Structure formats: structure tokens, C-alpha cells
Amino acid sequence: MKQHWPAPERNKEPILAVLRRVLPAAGLVLEISSGSGQHAAFFARELPGLDFQPSDMDDENLASISAWVVESGVPNLRPPLRIDVTQADWGITRADAIFNANMIHIAPFTCCEGLLRGVGRVLREEGVFVLYGPFRLDGQHTSESNERFDAGLKARDSSWGVRDAETVIALAAQQGLEFLERVAMPANNQTLVFRK
């Protein structure tokens, strides 16, 4: 039931460093596409002033997240919600911050669009949206390994692929999300930070 993935284990500390700096001191953080649940459990333990609401749409992932919630035993980590980002109703109407990692490149672009629309709906005024993953910058891959990764994704599904940061930033602006900063992360990843 409980899954343990290498990527969240590798990137949780660098992401936490960004979250500590940009998230509010208190409030509800909605994590979209929580995957295994490792991030939510780790961040909830490390940021006890915030309530964490994990989510996913995959049954195996939801089971894994639930197992991490139970095992963590931290009071500020909620049971997961089933959220399909392409749907208008996320089952939650307000969040003080929203976090998403490693989803938009392994999903059709409609999921990126749905994510940004949903963040625009659910995030409170002055709330922060943090988006982590690989991105192309100025239309270029940031490394040869990301270029190979992108080619591999597109070979698996032509609707997948590493997205242009500028495209995502422009779409976010259409949803009332102001781009604040880009943080270069280990392993040729980036964190984009927005405010509503």
C-alpha cells in the first residue's frame, strides 16, 4: 500500500527550503497530485504551523498517501482528497497556499491548464502557489539529461513533455497569478513561485 519513491526522497529537503521561505506561517496548504504521499508527510512534520491537504486521482497513490498519513501520526496532515485537476469541482473551495510537484510534464497539457484554472479558483487572495519540476527556459532545455528525459516522455505519450516555463507563467497570469520568482533546484529542476 505505502509507496516509497526515490525522487521525493532526493528533492524533499531542497523543496522544503523554498517552502519555509515562501509559505505563510499558518493556514491550509493544498498539495495537488501528491503521488506516494512522501512530500506531504515530510512537509507536515517539518512545518507544524500549517495544515496539509494532500490529493491525487490515482487509486494506488491515494492508498499510499493514506498509509503515509496514518504512519506519520502528525495532527496537521489530512486524509487525501481525490482531485482531478481537469474538473471544475475540486471538493475544496479555499486554500492559503497550493503546491504541486512533478505533474505537468507527465500528463497532457490540459492537466497543466486545469491545474492553473483550479489554483486561480481555490487559492485565496495573496495566497502562494509553488510549482516544482523540470522546465525549458527561453525555449531551451536546461541540460542534456532533461532533453533526453523529454524525448523519453514524448515517446511514452505524445501529449507529455517538459513544459516551457514562460508558457506556464503566461497561462498562470490569465488566472490572476503573479509570477514572483524562479528558483534553480538540484537535478536541473526549477521551482516557480506565484502569488494571487
Tab-separated table of C-alpha atoms in Angstrom:
chain	number	residue	atom	x	y	z
A	1	MET	CA	0.000	0.000	0.000
A	2	LYS	CA	2.572	2.580	1.130
A	3	GLN	CA	4.849	3.533	-1.752
A	4	HIS	CA	8.349	4.944	-1.378
A	5	TRP	CA	9.717	6.737	-4.438
A	6	PRO	CA	13.356	7.853	-4.887
A	7	ALA	CA	12.603	11.310	-6.368
A	8	PRO	CA	10.627	12.743	-3.414
A	9	GLU	CA	13.304	11.426	-1.065
A	10	ARG	CA	16.005	13.238	-3.070
A	11	ASN	CA	14.200	16.551	-3.551
A	12	LYS	CA	12.260	16.983	-0.297
A	13	GLU	CA	14.952	18.996	1.528
A	14	PRO	CA	15.632	21.500	-1.312
A	15	ILE	CA	11.879	21.984	-1.813
A	16	LEU	CA	11.377	22.421	1.943
A	17	ALA	CA	13.970	25.213	1.943
A	18	VAL	CA	11.861	27.113	-0.619
A	19	LEU	CA	8.583	26.363	1.176
A	20	ARG	CA	9.962	27.609	4.507
A	21	ARG	CA	10.722	30.921	2.824
A	22	VAL	CA	7.564	31.488	0.750
A	23	LEU	CA	4.660	29.791	2.564
A	24	PRO	CA	2.583	31.612	5.182
A	25	ALA	CA	3.258	30.833	8.836
A	26	ALA	CA	-0.195	29.291	9.255
A	27	GLY	CA	-3.106	28.137	7.114
A	28	LEU	CA	-4.065	25.334	4.754
A	29	VAL	CA	-1.668	24.064	2.085
A	30	LEU	CA	-3.293	22.037	-0.686
A	31	GLU	CA	-0.926	19.651	-2.439
A	32	ILE	CA	-2.117	18.674	-5.907
A	33	SER	CA	-1.015	15.274	-7.242
A	34	SER	CA	0.669	14.094	-4.058
A	35	GLY	CA	1.863	10.838	-5.624
A	36	SER	CA	3.236	8.496	-2.972
A	37	GLY	CA	2.461	10.914	-0.118
A	38	GLN	CA	6.087	11.260	0.984
A	39	HIS	CA	6.230	15.013	0.417
A	40	ALA	CA	3.018	15.711	2.321
A	41	ALA	CA	4.120	13.629	5.315
A	42	PHE	CA	7.569	15.228	5.399
A	43	PHE	CA	6.402	18.812	4.929
A	44	ALA	CA	3.620	18.447	7.513
A	45	ARG	CA	6.126	17.202	10.086
A	46	GLU	CA	8.635	19.963	9.279
A	47	LEU	CA	6.071	22.804	9.084
A	48	PRO	CA	3.763	22.149	12.044
A	49	GLY	CA	2.082	25.571	11.859
A	50	LEU	CA	0.470	24.638	8.526
A	51	ASP	CA	-2.277	22.142	7.751
A	52	PHE	CA	-1.517	19.953	4.727
A	53	GLN	CA	-4.215	18.599	2.432
A	54	PRO	CA	-2.766	16.000	0.044
A	55	SER	CA	-4.649	14.878	-3.066
A	56	ASP	CA	-4.404	12.653	-6.110
A	57	MET	CA	-6.694	10.951	-8.612
A	58	ASP	CA	-4.950	7.568	-8.828
A	59	ASP	CA	-6.300	4.826	-6.552
A	60	GLU	CA	-2.873	3.347	-5.746
A	61	ASN	CA	-1.477	6.771	-4.935
A	62	LEU	CA	-4.464	7.614	-2.726
A	63	ALA	CA	-3.933	4.362	-0.812
A	64	SER	CA	-0.246	5.158	-0.398
A	65	ILE	CA	-0.963	8.715	0.765
A	66	SER	CA	-3.449	7.356	3.320
A	67	ALA	CA	-0.797	4.962	4.619
A	68	TRP	CA	1.719	7.812	4.981
A	69	VAL	CA	-0.909	9.914	6.804
A	70	VAL	CA	-1.555	7.120	9.307
A	71	GLU	CA	2.126	6.290	9.785
A	72	SER	CA	3.196	9.921	10.215
A	73	GLY	CA	0.784	10.487	13.093
A	74	VAL	CA	1.100	14.254	12.722
A	75	PRO	CA	-2.125	16.142	13.500
A	76	ASN	CA	-1.696	18.699	10.684
A	77	LEU	CA	-1.791	16.134	7.841
A	78	ARG	CA	-5.279	15.439	6.493
A	79	PRO	CA	-6.529	12.327	4.687
A	80	PRO	CA	-6.196	12.712	0.908
A	81	LEU	CA	-8.823	14.119	-1.420
A	82	ARG	CA	-9.491	12.703	-4.872
A	83	ILE	CA	-8.902	15.637	-7.214
A	84	ASP	CA	-8.923	15.581	-10.997
A	85	VAL	CA	-7.369	18.904	-11.998
A	86	THR	CA	-9.341	18.990	-15.240
A	87	GLN	CA	-12.652	19.107	-13.339
A	88	ALA	CA	-14.260	22.335	-12.154
A	89	ASP	CA	-15.072	20.992	-8.671
A	90	TRP	CA	-12.020	20.044	-6.631
A	91	GLY	CA	-14.035	19.295	-3.489
A	92	ILE	CA	-12.269	22.134	-1.710
A	93	THR	CA	-13.136	25.804	-2.054
A	94	ARG	CA	-10.238	27.646	-0.407
A	95	ALA	CA	-6.564	27.175	0.358
A	96	ASP	CA	-3.970	29.570	1.737
A	97	ALA	CA	-1.242	28.007	-0.403
A	98	ILE	CA	-1.057	25.354	-3.138
A	99	PHE	CA	1.905	23.119	-4.001
A	100	ASN	CA	2.429	20.842	-6.980
A	101	ALA	CA	5.499	18.816	-7.909
A	102	ASN	CA	6.352	16.758	-10.960
A	103	MET	CA	2.915	16.516	-12.539
A	104	ILE	CA	2.579	18.761	-15.559
A	105	HIS	CA	5.262	17.024	-17.629
A	106	ILE	CA	3.812	13.528	-17.121
A	107	ALA	CA	0.262	14.476	-18.055
A	108	PRO	CA	-1.450	16.007	-21.081
A	109	PHE	CA	-1.147	19.788	-21.307
A	110	THR	CA	-4.865	20.012	-20.484
A	111	CYS	CA	-3.856	18.992	-16.948
A	112	CYS	CA	-1.466	21.950	-16.704
A	113	GLU	CA	-4.263	24.233	-17.893
A	114	GLY	CA	-6.716	22.649	-15.445
A	115	LEU	CA	-4.224	22.968	-12.598
A	116	LEU	CA	-3.783	26.691	-13.205
A	117	ARG	CA	-7.534	27.286	-13.554
A	118	GLY	CA	-8.145	25.446	-10.296
A	119	VAL	CA	-5.412	27.334	-8.471
A	120	GLY	CA	-6.999	30.559	-9.688
A	121	ARG	CA	-10.340	29.435	-8.222
A	122	VAL	CA	-9.228	27.926	-4.916
A	123	LEU	CA	-6.237	29.990	-3.815
A	124	ARG	CA	-7.119	32.882	-1.514
A	125	GLU	CA	-6.121	36.444	-2.341
A	126	GLU	CA	-2.426	36.948	-1.565
A	127	GLY	CA	-2.044	33.155	-1.408
A	128	VAL	CA	1.079	31.462	-2.784
A	129	PHE	CA	1.303	28.785	-5.479
A	130	VAL	CA	4.532	26.769	-5.700
A	131	LEU	CA	5.189	24.651	-8.809
A	132	TYR	CA	8.201	22.293	-8.944
A	133	GLY	CA	9.622	20.239	-11.777
A	134	PRO	CA	11.717	20.331	-14.947
A	135	PHE	CA	11.097	23.238	-17.312
A	136	ARG	CA	12.510	24.583	-20.543
A	137	LEU	CA	13.765	28.149	-20.141
A	138	ASP	CA	13.582	30.519	-23.112
A	139	GLY	CA	12.539	27.520	-25.208
A	140	GLN	CA	15.704	25.565	-24.352
A	141	HIS	CA	16.319	22.557	-22.138
A	142	THR	CA	18.495	23.317	-19.129
A	143	SER	CA	20.589	20.160	-19.601
A	144	GLU	CA	21.180	17.262	-21.985
A	145	SER	CA	19.653	14.914	-19.409
A	146	ASN	CA	16.421	16.956	-19.413
A	147	GLU	CA	16.372	16.847	-23.214
A	148	ARG	CA	16.691	13.045	-23.127
A	149	PHE	CA	14.045	12.877	-20.399
A	150	ASP	CA	11.685	14.987	-22.513
A	151	ALA	CA	12.220	12.743	-25.545
A	152	GLY	CA	11.513	9.682	-23.403
A	153	LEU	CA	8.301	11.206	-22.059
A	154	LYS	CA	7.071	12.058	-25.558
A	155	ALA	CA	7.922	8.538	-26.738
A	156	ARG	CA	5.670	7.145	-23.995
A	157	ASP	CA	2.849	9.621	-24.686
A	158	SER	CA	2.980	12.402	-27.271
A	159	SER	CA	0.869	14.662	-25.010
A	160	TRP	CA	3.529	14.543	-22.270
A	161	GLY	CA	6.728	16.570	-22.106
A	162	VAL	CA	8.824	19.136	-20.284
A	163	ARG	CA	6.939	22.438	-20.458
A	164	ASP	CA	8.176	25.938	-21.245
A	165	ALA	CA	8.321	27.984	-18.057
A	166	GLU	CA	7.303	31.098	-19.991
A	167	THR	CA	4.159	29.389	-21.319
A	168	VAL	CA	3.171	28.265	-17.820
A	169	ILE	CA	3.835	31.734	-16.391
A	170	ALA	CA	1.690	33.343	-19.107
A	171	LEU	CA	-1.174	30.907	-18.502
A	172	ALA	CA	-0.923	31.492	-14.751
A	173	ALA	CA	-1.208	35.250	-15.318
A	174	GLN	CA	-4.523	34.650	-17.101
A	175	GLN	CA	-5.783	33.121	-13.842
A	176	GLY	CA	-4.718	36.094	-11.735
A	177	LEU	CA	-1.447	34.503	-10.586
A	178	GLU	CA	1.514	36.862	-10.466
A	179	PHE	CA	4.920	35.261	-11.103
A	180	LEU	CA	7.276	36.123	-8.244
A	181	GLU	CA	10.438	34.115	-8.769
A	182	ARG	CA	12.146	31.092	-10.267
A	183	VAL	CA	14.454	29.081	-8.033
A	184	ALA	CA	17.025	26.779	-9.664
A	185	MET	CA	16.920	23.389	-7.933
A	186	PRO	CA	19.160	20.307	-7.911
A	187	ALA	CA	18.989	17.802	-10.793
A	188	ASN	CA	18.107	20.505	-13.354
A	189	ASN	CA	14.696	21.211	-11.850
A	190	GLN	CA	13.083	24.565	-11.125
A	191	THR	CA	10.618	25.954	-8.623
A	192	LEU	CA	8.221	28.637	-9.857
A	193	VAL	CA	6.554	30.785	-7.201
A	194	PHE	CA	3.340	32.733	-7.828
A	195	ARG	CA	1.040	34.928	-5.763
A	196	LYS	CA	-2.642	35.535	-6.349
